[in-house]
Amino acid sequence: MEPATVAPGPLSPGIAVASLVLLVITLLLLYLKPKSSIKSAKVELVRRASTAAEEDLSKPSVRILYGTQTGTAERFSKQLGNELRRKYGDGTLVEVVDIENYKAERRLPKERLVLFLMATYGDGEPTDNAADFYSWVCNEVEDVENGVKERHLEGVHYGVFGLGNKQYEHFNAVGKKMHTSMEALGATPVCGRGDGDDDDSIDDDFEKWCTELFAALDAQPELLGAAAVGGGSDTAAAYRVELLAAGAPGPRVTGYRLG
């Protein structure tokens, strides 16, 4: 006679819950791991690209940093960056950076040429994206003046264009402070400070400052090198060739300028 078999009883509630939790955790790990790996890879690529741009010492470079509230300083910065790329070609690295994303303490002392386009907001205050940088540079100046630190920007050249409105009491206070602060830290201005007045014609003010900047850079080729062939800040001449009917005089060349 065979022994009686005992049917297995139902799992206890505790074991069932523990098994379910373990299953959920396993599925989550399998689901999240690929995304985490992709995200890590993207972060690493961004970090490497940033490091490469920062540490490419094989060619001259210029950093354009902007502090903006309404977008005008950003627009001017990108416009200036495009003009510098056209003027100097691939031989010069031109980088336009939101000043909020700029690691000043680490990068600024290594710069060859840095250009600041800084708007003044409210009652003589920096824009939201420039607040941290502005606070840092003011503290650096205070430390130098109090003998806590040495001037550490001696090898840096810079230019400042301030954006403001003369209707306000503290017209271009941030741009003016940036200019004197950089000089106090040992940096050398490449040209005079530009003051853009939004109450008049700020685009004309910017164009005037750019003209002075380009002239100063032409006079100091050690900063960015010589302008590329066909470069320069002036509008280049262009020509149209008209082919005439057979038997007529040779091709006629008509000169005109691109606007």
PDB file of C-alpha atoms in Angstrom:
ATOM      1  CA  MET A   1       0.000   0.000   0.000  1.00  0.00           C
ATOM      2  CA  GLU A   2       1.455   3.313  -1.138  1.00  0.00           C
ATOM      3  CA  PRO A   3       1.724   6.158   1.338  1.00  0.00           C
ATOM      4  CA  ALA A   4      -0.865   8.859   0.964  1.00  0.00           C
ATOM      5  CA  THR A   5       0.321  12.016  -0.845  1.00  0.00           C
ATOM      6  CA  VAL A   6      -0.323  15.363   0.728  1.00  0.00           C
ATOM      7  CA  ALA A   7      -1.315  18.166  -1.648  1.00  0.00           C
ATOM      8  CA  PRO A   8       0.800  21.342  -1.184  1.00  0.00           C
ATOM      9  CA  GLY A   9      -1.056  24.059   0.601  1.00  0.00           C
ATOM     10  CA  PRO A  10      -1.347  27.662  -0.626  1.00  0.00           C
ATOM     11  CA  LEU A  11       1.622  30.034  -0.139  1.00  0.00           C
ATOM     12  CA  SER A  12       1.472  32.167   2.936  1.00  0.00           C
ATOM     13  CA  PRO A  13       0.584  35.860   2.291  1.00  0.00           C
ATOM     14  CA  GLY A  14       4.067  36.978   3.436  1.00  0.00           C
ATOM     15  CA  ILE A  15       5.904  34.750   0.952  1.00  0.00           C
ATOM     16  CA  ALA A  16       3.574  35.764  -1.874  1.00  0.00           C
ATOM     17  CA  VAL A  17       4.126  39.471  -1.230  1.00  0.00           C
ATOM     18  CA  ALA A  18       7.906  39.014  -0.989  1.00  0.00           C
ATOM     19  CA  SER A  19       7.972  37.115  -4.276  1.00  0.00           C
ATOM     20  CA  LEU A  20       5.916  39.807  -6.004  1.00  0.00           C
ATOM     21  CA  VAL A  21       8.198  42.578  -4.702  1.00  0.00           C
ATOM     22  CA  LEU A  22      11.287  40.673  -5.882  1.00  0.00           C
ATOM     23  CA  LEU A  23       9.762  40.247  -9.332  1.00  0.00           C
ATOM     24  CA  VAL A  24       8.906  43.957  -9.600  1.00  0.00           C
ATOM     25  CA  ILE A  25      12.424  44.996  -8.539  1.00  0.00           C
ATOM     26  CA  THR A  26      13.970  42.632 -11.099  1.00  0.00           C
ATOM     27  CA  LEU A  27      11.802  44.016 -13.892  1.00  0.00           C
ATOM     28  CA  LEU A  28      12.607  47.595 -12.894  1.00  0.00           C
ATOM     29  CA  LEU A  29      16.333  46.908 -12.917  1.00  0.00           C
ATOM     30  CA  LEU A  30      16.100  45.340 -16.358  1.00  0.00           C
ATOM     31  CA  TYR A  31      14.061  48.298 -17.625  1.00  0.00           C
ATOM     32  CA  LEU A  32      16.143  51.090 -16.100  1.00  0.00           C
ATOM     33  CA  LYS A  33      19.657  49.784 -16.703  1.00  0.00           C
ATOM     34  CA  PRO A  34      19.796  50.475 -20.472  1.00  0.00           C
ATOM     35  CA  LYS A  35      18.421  54.005 -20.015  1.00  0.00           C
ATOM     36  CA  SER A  36      20.922  54.702 -17.275  1.00  0.00           C
ATOM     37  CA  SER A  37      23.753  53.479 -19.492  1.00  0.00           C
ATOM     38  CA  ILE A  38      22.591  55.659 -22.387  1.00  0.00           C
ATOM     39  CA  LYS A  39      22.306  58.691 -20.128  1.00  0.00           C
ATOM     40  CA  SER A  40      25.788  58.089 -18.722  1.00  0.00           C
ATOM     41  CA  ALA A  41      27.180  57.776 -22.234  1.00  0.00           C
ATOM     42  CA  LYS A  42      25.556  61.077 -23.267  1.00  0.00           C
ATOM     43  CA  VAL A  43      26.920  62.866 -20.208  1.00  0.00           C
ATOM     44  CA  GLU A  44      30.390  61.503 -20.939  1.00  0.00           C
ATOM     45  CA  LEU A  45      30.212  62.657 -24.561  1.00  0.00           C
ATOM     46  CA  VAL A  46      29.178  66.161 -23.488  1.00  0.00           C
ATOM     47  CA  ARG A  47      31.966  66.245 -20.917  1.00  0.00           C
ATOM     48  CA  ARG A  48      34.567  65.140 -23.456  1.00  0.00           C
ATOM     49  CA  ALA A  49      33.366  67.666 -26.043  1.00  0.00           C
ATOM     50  CA  SER A  50      33.519  70.462 -23.471  1.00  0.00           C
ATOM     51  CA  THR A  51      36.991  69.407 -22.362  1.00  0.00           C
ATOM     52  CA  ALA A  52      38.201  69.222 -25.959  1.00  0.00           C
ATOM     53  CA  ALA A  53      36.927  72.726 -26.682  1.00  0.00           C
ATOM     54  CA  GLU A  54      38.484  74.019 -23.500  1.00  0.00           C
ATOM     55  CA  GLU A  55      41.852  72.339 -23.867  1.00  0.00           C
ATOM     56  CA  ASP A  56      42.427  72.735 -27.620  1.00  0.00           C
ATOM     57  CA  LEU A  57      45.565  74.805 -27.330  1.00  0.00           C
ATOM     58  CA  SER A  58      46.724  74.111 -30.878  1.00  0.00           C
ATOM     59  CA  LYS A  59      44.946  77.205 -32.202  1.00  0.00           C
ATOM     60  CA  PRO A  60      43.974  80.631 -30.862  1.00  0.00           C
ATOM     61  CA  SER A  61      40.584  80.938 -29.237  1.00  0.00           C
ATOM     62  CA  VAL A  62      38.066  83.542 -28.137  1.00  0.00           C
ATOM     63  CA  ARG A  63      35.253  83.031 -25.658  1.00  0.00           C
ATOM     64  CA  ILE A  64      32.141  85.232 -25.918  1.00  0.00           C
ATOM     65  CA  LEU A  65      30.171  85.295 -22.668  1.00  0.00           C
ATOM     66  CA  TYR A  66      26.755  86.893 -22.415  1.00  0.00           C
ATOM     67  CA  GLY A  67      24.479  87.963 -19.587  1.00  0.00           C
ATOM     68  CA  THR A  68      20.993  88.535 -20.921  1.00  0.00           C
ATOM     69  CA  GLN A  69      17.456  89.089 -19.682  1.00  0.00           C
ATOM     70  CA  THR A  70      15.495  89.793 -22.858  1.00  0.00           C
ATOM     71  CA  GLY A  71      17.730  88.023 -25.383  1.00  0.00           C
ATOM     72  CA  THR A  72      19.495  91.027 -26.932  1.00  0.00           C
ATOM     73  CA  ALA A  73      22.926  90.250 -25.475  1.00  0.00           C
ATOM     74  CA  GLU A  74      22.583  86.648 -26.652  1.00  0.00           C
ATOM     75  CA  ARG A  75      21.646  87.799 -30.150  1.00  0.00           C
ATOM     76  CA  PHE A  76      24.607  90.172 -30.306  1.00  0.00           C
ATOM     77  CA  SER A  77      26.944  87.449 -28.997  1.00  0.00           C
ATOM     78  CA  LYS A  78      25.935  84.966 -31.679  1.00  0.00           C
ATOM     79  CA  GLN A  79      26.192  87.681 -34.313  1.00  0.00           C
ATOM     80  CA  LEU A  80      29.701  88.555 -33.131  1.00  0.00           C
ATOM     81  CA  GLY A  81      30.681  84.884 -33.009  1.00  0.00           C
ATOM     82  CA  ASN A  82      29.596  84.358 -36.611  1.00  0.00           C
ATOM     83  CA  GLU A  83      31.514  87.429 -37.738  1.00  0.00           C
ATOM     84  CA  LEU A  84      34.686  86.284 -35.970  1.00  0.00           C
ATOM     85  CA  ARG A  85      34.388  82.810 -37.523  1.00  0.00           C
ATOM     86  CA  ARG A  86      34.011  84.370 -40.960  1.00  0.00           C
ATOM     87  CA  LYS A  87      36.925  86.708 -40.347  1.00  0.00           C
ATOM     88  CA  TYR A  88      39.412  84.163 -38.953  1.00  0.00           C
ATOM     89  CA  GLY A  89      38.180  80.894 -40.430  1.00  0.00           C
ATOM     90  CA  ASP A  90      38.769  77.433 -39.010  1.00  0.00           C
ATOM     91  CA  GLY A  91      42.151  78.432 -37.622  1.00  0.00           C
ATOM     92  CA  THR A  92      40.491  80.122 -34.644  1.00  0.00           C
ATOM     93  CA  LEU A  93      38.170  78.564 -32.079  1.00  0.00           C
ATOM     94  CA  VAL A  94      35.172  80.814 -31.381  1.00  0.00           C
ATOM     95  CA  GLU A  95      32.807  79.773 -28.583  1.00  0.00           C
ATOM     96  CA  VAL A  96      29.641  81.594 -27.525  1.00  0.00           C
ATOM     97  CA  VAL A  97      28.637  80.681 -23.961  1.00  0.00           C
ATOM     98  CA  ASP A  98      25.782  81.556 -21.625  1.00  0.00           C
ATOM     99  CA  ILE A  99      27.762  82.994 -18.717  1.00  0.00           C
ATOM    100  CA  GLU A 100      25.663  80.928 -16.303  1.00  0.00           C
ATOM    101  CA  ASN A 101      27.304  77.787 -17.717  1.00  0.00           C
ATOM    102  CA  TYR A 102      30.858  79.131 -17.634  1.00  0.00           C
ATOM    103  CA  LYS A 103      33.234  77.722 -14.983  1.00  0.00           C
ATOM    104  CA  ALA A 104      35.013  81.009 -14.353  1.00  0.00           C
ATOM    105  CA  GLU A 105      37.277  80.047 -11.479  1.00  0.00           C
ATOM    106  CA  ARG A 106      38.814  77.219 -13.486  1.00  0.00           C
ATOM    107  CA  ARG A 107      38.658  78.567 -17.038  1.00  0.00           C
ATOM    108  CA  LEU A 108      39.031  82.349 -16.927  1.00  0.00           C
ATOM    109  CA  PRO A 109      42.733  82.437 -15.909  1.00  0.00           C
ATOM    110  CA  LYS A 110      43.527  80.212 -18.929  1.00  0.00           C
ATOM    111  CA  GLU A 111      41.799  82.355 -21.538  1.00  0.00           C
ATOM    112  CA  ARG A 112      43.687  84.246 -24.219  1.00  0.00           C
ATOM    113  CA  LEU A 113      40.784  86.474 -25.232  1.00  0.00           C
ATOM    114  CA  VAL A 114      37.341  86.734 -23.652  1.00  0.00           C
ATOM    115  CA  LEU A 115      34.551  89.117 -24.650  1.00  0.00           C
ATOM    116  CA  PHE A 116      31.723  90.020 -22.280  1.00  0.00           C
ATOM    117  CA  LEU A 117      28.320  91.194 -23.472  1.00  0.00           C
ATOM    118  CA  MET A 118      26.592  92.139 -20.236  1.00  0.00           C
ATOM    119  CA  ALA A 119      23.139  93.636 -19.774  1.00  0.00           C
ATOM    120  CA  THR A 120      22.171  95.673 -16.718  1.00  0.00           C
ATOM    121  CA  TYR A 121      18.804  94.741 -15.259  1.00  0.00           C
ATOM    122  CA  GLY A 122      16.565  96.446 -12.730  1.00  0.00           C
ATOM    123  CA  ASP A 123      18.301  98.816 -10.335  1.00  0.00           C
ATOM    124  CA  GLY A 124      21.839  98.388 -11.660  1.00  0.00           C
ATOM    125  CA  GLU A 125      21.849  94.619 -11.153  1.00  0.00           C
ATOM    126  CA  PRO A 126      23.145  91.750 -13.292  1.00  0.00           C
ATOM    127  CA  THR A 127      20.731  89.588 -15.238  1.00  0.00           C
ATOM    128  CA  ASP A 128      19.528  86.359 -13.668  1.00  0.00           C
ATOM    129  CA  ASN A 129      21.915  84.188 -15.683  1.00  0.00           C
ATOM    130  CA  ALA A 130      24.905  86.426 -14.818  1.00  0.00           C
ATOM    131  CA  ALA A 131      24.258  86.835 -11.088  1.00  0.00           C
ATOM    132  CA  ASP A 132      26.598  84.064  -9.900  1.00  0.00           C
ATOM    133  CA  PHE A 133      29.467  85.088 -12.161  1.00  0.00           C
ATOM    134  CA  TYR A 134      29.063  88.760 -11.261  1.00  0.00           C
ATOM    135  CA  SER A 135      29.112  87.940  -7.550  1.00  0.00           C
ATOM    136  CA  TRP A 136      32.209  85.787  -8.018  1.00  0.00           C
ATOM    137  CA  VAL A 137      34.182  88.412  -9.923  1.00  0.00           C
ATOM    138  CA  CYS A 138      33.270  91.131  -7.418  1.00  0.00           C
ATOM    139  CA  ASN A 139      34.458  88.903  -4.563  1.00  0.00           C
ATOM    140  CA  GLU A 140      37.703  88.202  -6.434  1.00  0.00           C
ATOM    141  CA  VAL A 141      38.363  91.929  -6.787  1.00  0.00           C
ATOM    142  CA  GLU A 142      37.653  92.459  -3.099  1.00  0.00           C
ATOM    143  CA  ASP A 143      40.119  89.694  -2.168  1.00  0.00           C
ATOM    144  CA  VAL A 144      42.814  91.227  -4.385  1.00  0.00           C
ATOM    145  CA  GLU A 145      42.260  94.704  -2.968  1.00  0.00           C
ATOM    146  CA  ASN A 146      42.468  93.323   0.588  1.00  0.00           C
ATOM    147  CA  GLY A 147      45.651  91.405  -0.146  1.00  0.00           C
ATOM    148  CA  VAL A 148      44.016  88.012   0.296  1.00  0.00           C
ATOM    149  CA  LYS A 149      44.788  86.998  -3.301  1.00  0.00           C
ATOM    150  CA  GLU A 150      47.209  87.990  -6.033  1.00  0.00           C
ATOM    151  CA  ARG A 151      46.041  89.308  -9.382  1.00  0.00           C
ATOM    152  CA  HIS A 152      45.654  86.156 -11.451  1.00  0.00           C
ATOM    153  CA  LEU A 153      44.434  87.278 -14.891  1.00  0.00           C
ATOM    154  CA  GLU A 154      47.635  88.875 -16.199  1.00  0.00           C
ATOM    155  CA  GLY A 155      47.695  86.783 -19.388  1.00  0.00           C
ATOM    156  CA  VAL A 156      44.044  87.393 -20.251  1.00  0.00           C
ATOM    157  CA  HIS A 157      42.827  89.971 -22.787  1.00  0.00           C
ATOM    158  CA  TYR A 158      39.230  91.095 -22.720  1.00  0.00           C
ATOM    159  CA  GLY A 159      36.562  93.366 -24.132  1.00  0.00           C
ATOM    160  CA  VAL A 160      33.245  94.503 -22.657  1.00  0.00           C
ATOM    161  CA  PHE A 161      30.058  95.679 -24.322  1.00  0.00           C
ATOM    162  CA  GLY A 162      27.376  96.750 -21.865  1.00  0.00           C
ATOM    163  CA  LEU A 163      23.671  96.850 -22.642  1.00  0.00           C
ATOM    164  CA  GLY A 164      21.401  99.257 -20.802  1.00  0.00           C
ATOM    165  CA  ASN A 165      19.047 102.213 -21.023  1.00  0.00           C
ATOM    166  CA  LYS A 166      19.958 105.806 -20.204  1.00  0.00           C
ATOM    167  CA  GLN A 167      16.507 106.379 -18.806  1.00  0.00           C
ATOM    168  CA  TYR A 168      17.635 104.418 -15.738  1.00  0.00           C
ATOM    169  CA  GLU A 169      19.860 105.863 -13.035  1.00  0.00           C
ATOM    170  CA  HIS A 170      22.445 103.067 -13.083  1.00  0.00           C
ATOM    171  CA  PHE A 171      23.054 103.032 -16.817  1.00  0.00           C
ATOM    172  CA  ASN A 172      25.222 100.054 -17.816  1.00  0.00           C
ATOM    173  CA  ALA A 173      26.384  99.571 -14.230  1.00  0.00           C
ATOM    174  CA  VAL A 174      27.188  95.901 -14.812  1.00  0.00           C
ATOM    175  CA  GLY A 175      29.205  96.509 -17.973  1.00  0.00           C
ATOM    176  CA  LYS A 176      31.178  99.288 -16.294  1.00  0.00           C
ATOM    177  CA  LYS A 177      31.859  97.126 -13.248  1.00  0.00           C
ATOM    178  CA  MET A 178      32.966  94.208 -15.403  1.00  0.00           C
ATOM    179  CA  HIS A 179      35.449  96.391 -17.260  1.00  0.00           C
ATOM    180  CA  THR A 180      37.077  97.780 -14.113  1.00  0.00           C
ATOM    181  CA  SER A 181      36.972  94.385 -12.358  1.00  0.00           C
ATOM    182  CA  MET A 182      38.816  92.564 -15.113  1.00  0.00           C
ATOM    183  CA  GLU A 183      41.473  95.244 -15.139  1.00  0.00           C
ATOM    184  CA  ALA A 184      41.763  95.079 -11.339  1.00  0.00           C
ATOM    185  CA  LEU A 185      42.407  91.339 -11.609  1.00  0.00           C
ATOM    186  CA  GLY A 186      45.279  91.938 -14.022  1.00  0.00           C
ATOM    187  CA  ALA A 187      43.613  91.403 -17.414  1.00  0.00           C
ATOM    188  CA  THR A 188      44.338  93.700 -20.377  1.00  0.00           C
ATOM    189  CA  PRO A 189      41.567  95.407 -22.366  1.00  0.00           C
ATOM    190  CA  VAL A 190      41.860  95.027 -26.140  1.00  0.00           C
ATOM    191  CA  CYS A 191      39.638  98.035 -26.795  1.00  0.00           C
ATOM    192  CA  GLY A 192      37.479 100.558 -24.978  1.00  0.00           C
ATOM    193  CA  ARG A 193      34.250  99.589 -23.261  1.00  0.00           C
ATOM    194  CA  GLY A 194      31.147  99.760 -25.434  1.00  0.00           C
ATOM    195  CA  ASP A 195      27.912 101.198 -24.036  1.00  0.00           C
ATOM    196  CA  GLY A 196      24.699 100.181 -25.751  1.00  0.00           C
ATOM    197  CA  ASP A 197      21.688 102.397 -25.118  1.00  0.00           C
ATOM    198  CA  ASP A 198      18.351 100.706 -25.705  1.00  0.00           C
ATOM    199  CA  ASP A 199      16.631 104.089 -25.430  1.00  0.00           C
ATOM    200  CA  ASP A 200      18.378 105.229 -28.607  1.00  0.00           C
ATOM    201  CA  SER A 201      19.886 102.796 -31.138  1.00  0.00           C
ATOM    202  CA  ILE A 202      21.583  99.914 -29.390  1.00  0.00           C
ATOM    203  CA  ASP A 203      22.263  98.105 -32.677  1.00  0.00           C
ATOM    204  CA  ASP A 204      24.245 101.095 -33.943  1.00  0.00           C
ATOM    205  CA  ASP A 205      26.124 101.231 -30.630  1.00  0.00           C
ATOM    206  CA  PHE A 206      27.030  97.566 -30.979  1.00  0.00           C
ATOM    207  CA  GLU A 207      28.157  97.989 -34.583  1.00  0.00           C
ATOM    208  CA  LYS A 208      30.401 100.889 -33.561  1.00  0.00           C
ATOM    209  CA  TRP A 209      31.993  98.840 -30.774  1.00  0.00           C
ATOM    210  CA  CYS A 210      32.537  95.868 -33.096  1.00  0.00           C
ATOM    211  CA  THR A 211      34.334  98.136 -35.560  1.00  0.00           C
ATOM    212  CA  GLU A 212      36.686  99.266 -32.788  1.00  0.00           C
ATOM    213  CA  LEU A 213      37.148  95.667 -31.623  1.00  0.00           C
ATOM    214  CA  PHE A 214      38.065  94.373 -35.086  1.00  0.00           C
ATOM    215  CA  ALA A 215      40.523  97.219 -35.597  1.00  0.00           C
ATOM    216  CA  ALA A 216      42.152  96.396 -32.249  1.00  0.00           C
ATOM    217  CA  LEU A 217      42.379  92.699 -33.127  1.00  0.00           C
ATOM    218  CA  ASP A 218      43.952  93.534 -36.485  1.00  0.00           C
ATOM    219  CA  ALA A 219      46.568  95.541 -34.605  1.00  0.00           C
ATOM    220  CA  GLN A 220      47.259  92.607 -32.237  1.00  0.00           C
ATOM    221  CA  PRO A 221      47.529  89.516 -34.492  1.00  0.00           C
ATOM    222  CA  GLU A 222      49.192  87.580 -31.668  1.00  0.00           C
ATOM    223  CA  LEU A 223      45.749  87.166 -30.056  1.00  0.00           C
ATOM    224  CA  LEU A 224      43.787  85.473 -32.841  1.00  0.00           C
ATOM    225  CA  GLY A 225      46.235  85.340 -35.720  1.00  0.00           C
ATOM    226  CA  ALA A 226      45.835  86.979 -39.113  1.00  0.00           C
ATOM    227  CA  ALA A 227      42.444  87.197 -40.758  1.00  0.00           C
ATOM    228  CA  ALA A 228      41.657  84.367 -43.150  1.00  0.00           C
ATOM    229  CA  VAL A 229      41.858  84.956 -46.898  1.00  0.00           C
ATOM    230  CA  GLY A 230      38.616  86.623 -47.882  1.00  0.00           C
ATOM    231  CA  GLY A 231      37.893  87.456 -44.246  1.00  0.00           C
ATOM    232  CA  GLY A 232      37.675  90.845 -42.659  1.00  0.00           C
ATOM    233  CA  SER A 233      34.850  92.874 -41.215  1.00  0.00           C
ATOM    234  CA  ASP A 234      34.151  94.846 -44.386  1.00  0.00           C
ATOM    235  CA  THR A 235      31.650  93.632 -46.942  1.00  0.00           C
ATOM    236  CA  ALA A 236      33.492  91.857 -49.729  1.00  0.00           C
ATOM    237  CA  ALA A 237      33.151  92.883 -53.365  1.00  0.00           C
ATOM    238  CA  ALA A 238      31.492  90.509 -55.815  1.00  0.00           C
ATOM    239  CA  TYR A 239      31.243  90.413 -59.575  1.00  0.00           C
ATOM    240  CA  ARG A 240      28.788  89.276 -62.255  1.00  0.00           C
ATOM    241  CA  VAL A 241      29.989  87.939 -65.610  1.00  0.00           C
ATOM    242  CA  GLU A 242      27.586  88.446 -68.504  1.00  0.00           C
ATOM    243  CA  LEU A 243      28.058  86.208 -71.563  1.00  0.00           C
ATOM    244  CA  LEU A 244      27.067  88.057 -74.740  1.00  0.00           C
ATOM    245  CA  ALA A 245      25.823  86.756 -78.060  1.00  0.00           C
ATOM    246  CA  ALA A 246      28.248  85.371 -80.656  1.00  0.00           C
ATOM    247  CA  GLY A 247      30.071  88.069 -82.594  1.00  0.00           C
ATOM    248  CA  ALA A 248      29.730  90.613 -79.798  1.00  0.00           C
ATOM    249  CA  PRO A 249      32.731  91.839 -77.785  1.00  0.00           C
ATOM    250  CA  GLY A 250      34.145  89.516 -75.121  1.00  0.00           C
ATOM    251  CA  PRO A 251      32.545  88.853 -71.707  1.00  0.00           C
ATOM    252  CA  ARG A 252      31.622  91.946 -69.738  1.00  0.00           C
ATOM    253  CA  VAL A 253      32.354  92.061 -66.018  1.00  0.00           C
ATOM    254  CA  THR A 254      30.078  94.215 -63.892  1.00  0.00           C
ATOM    255  CA  GLY A 255      31.127  95.010 -60.357  1.00  0.00           C
ATOM    256  CA  TYR A 256      28.680  95.278 -57.447  1.00  0.00           C
ATOM    257  CA  ARG A 257      28.785  94.926 -53.688  1.00  0.00           C
ATOM    258  CA  LEU A 258      26.867  92.449 -51.570  1.00  0.00           C
ATOM    259  CA  GLY A 259      24.637  94.094 -49.014  1.00  0.00           C
TER     260      GLY A 259
END
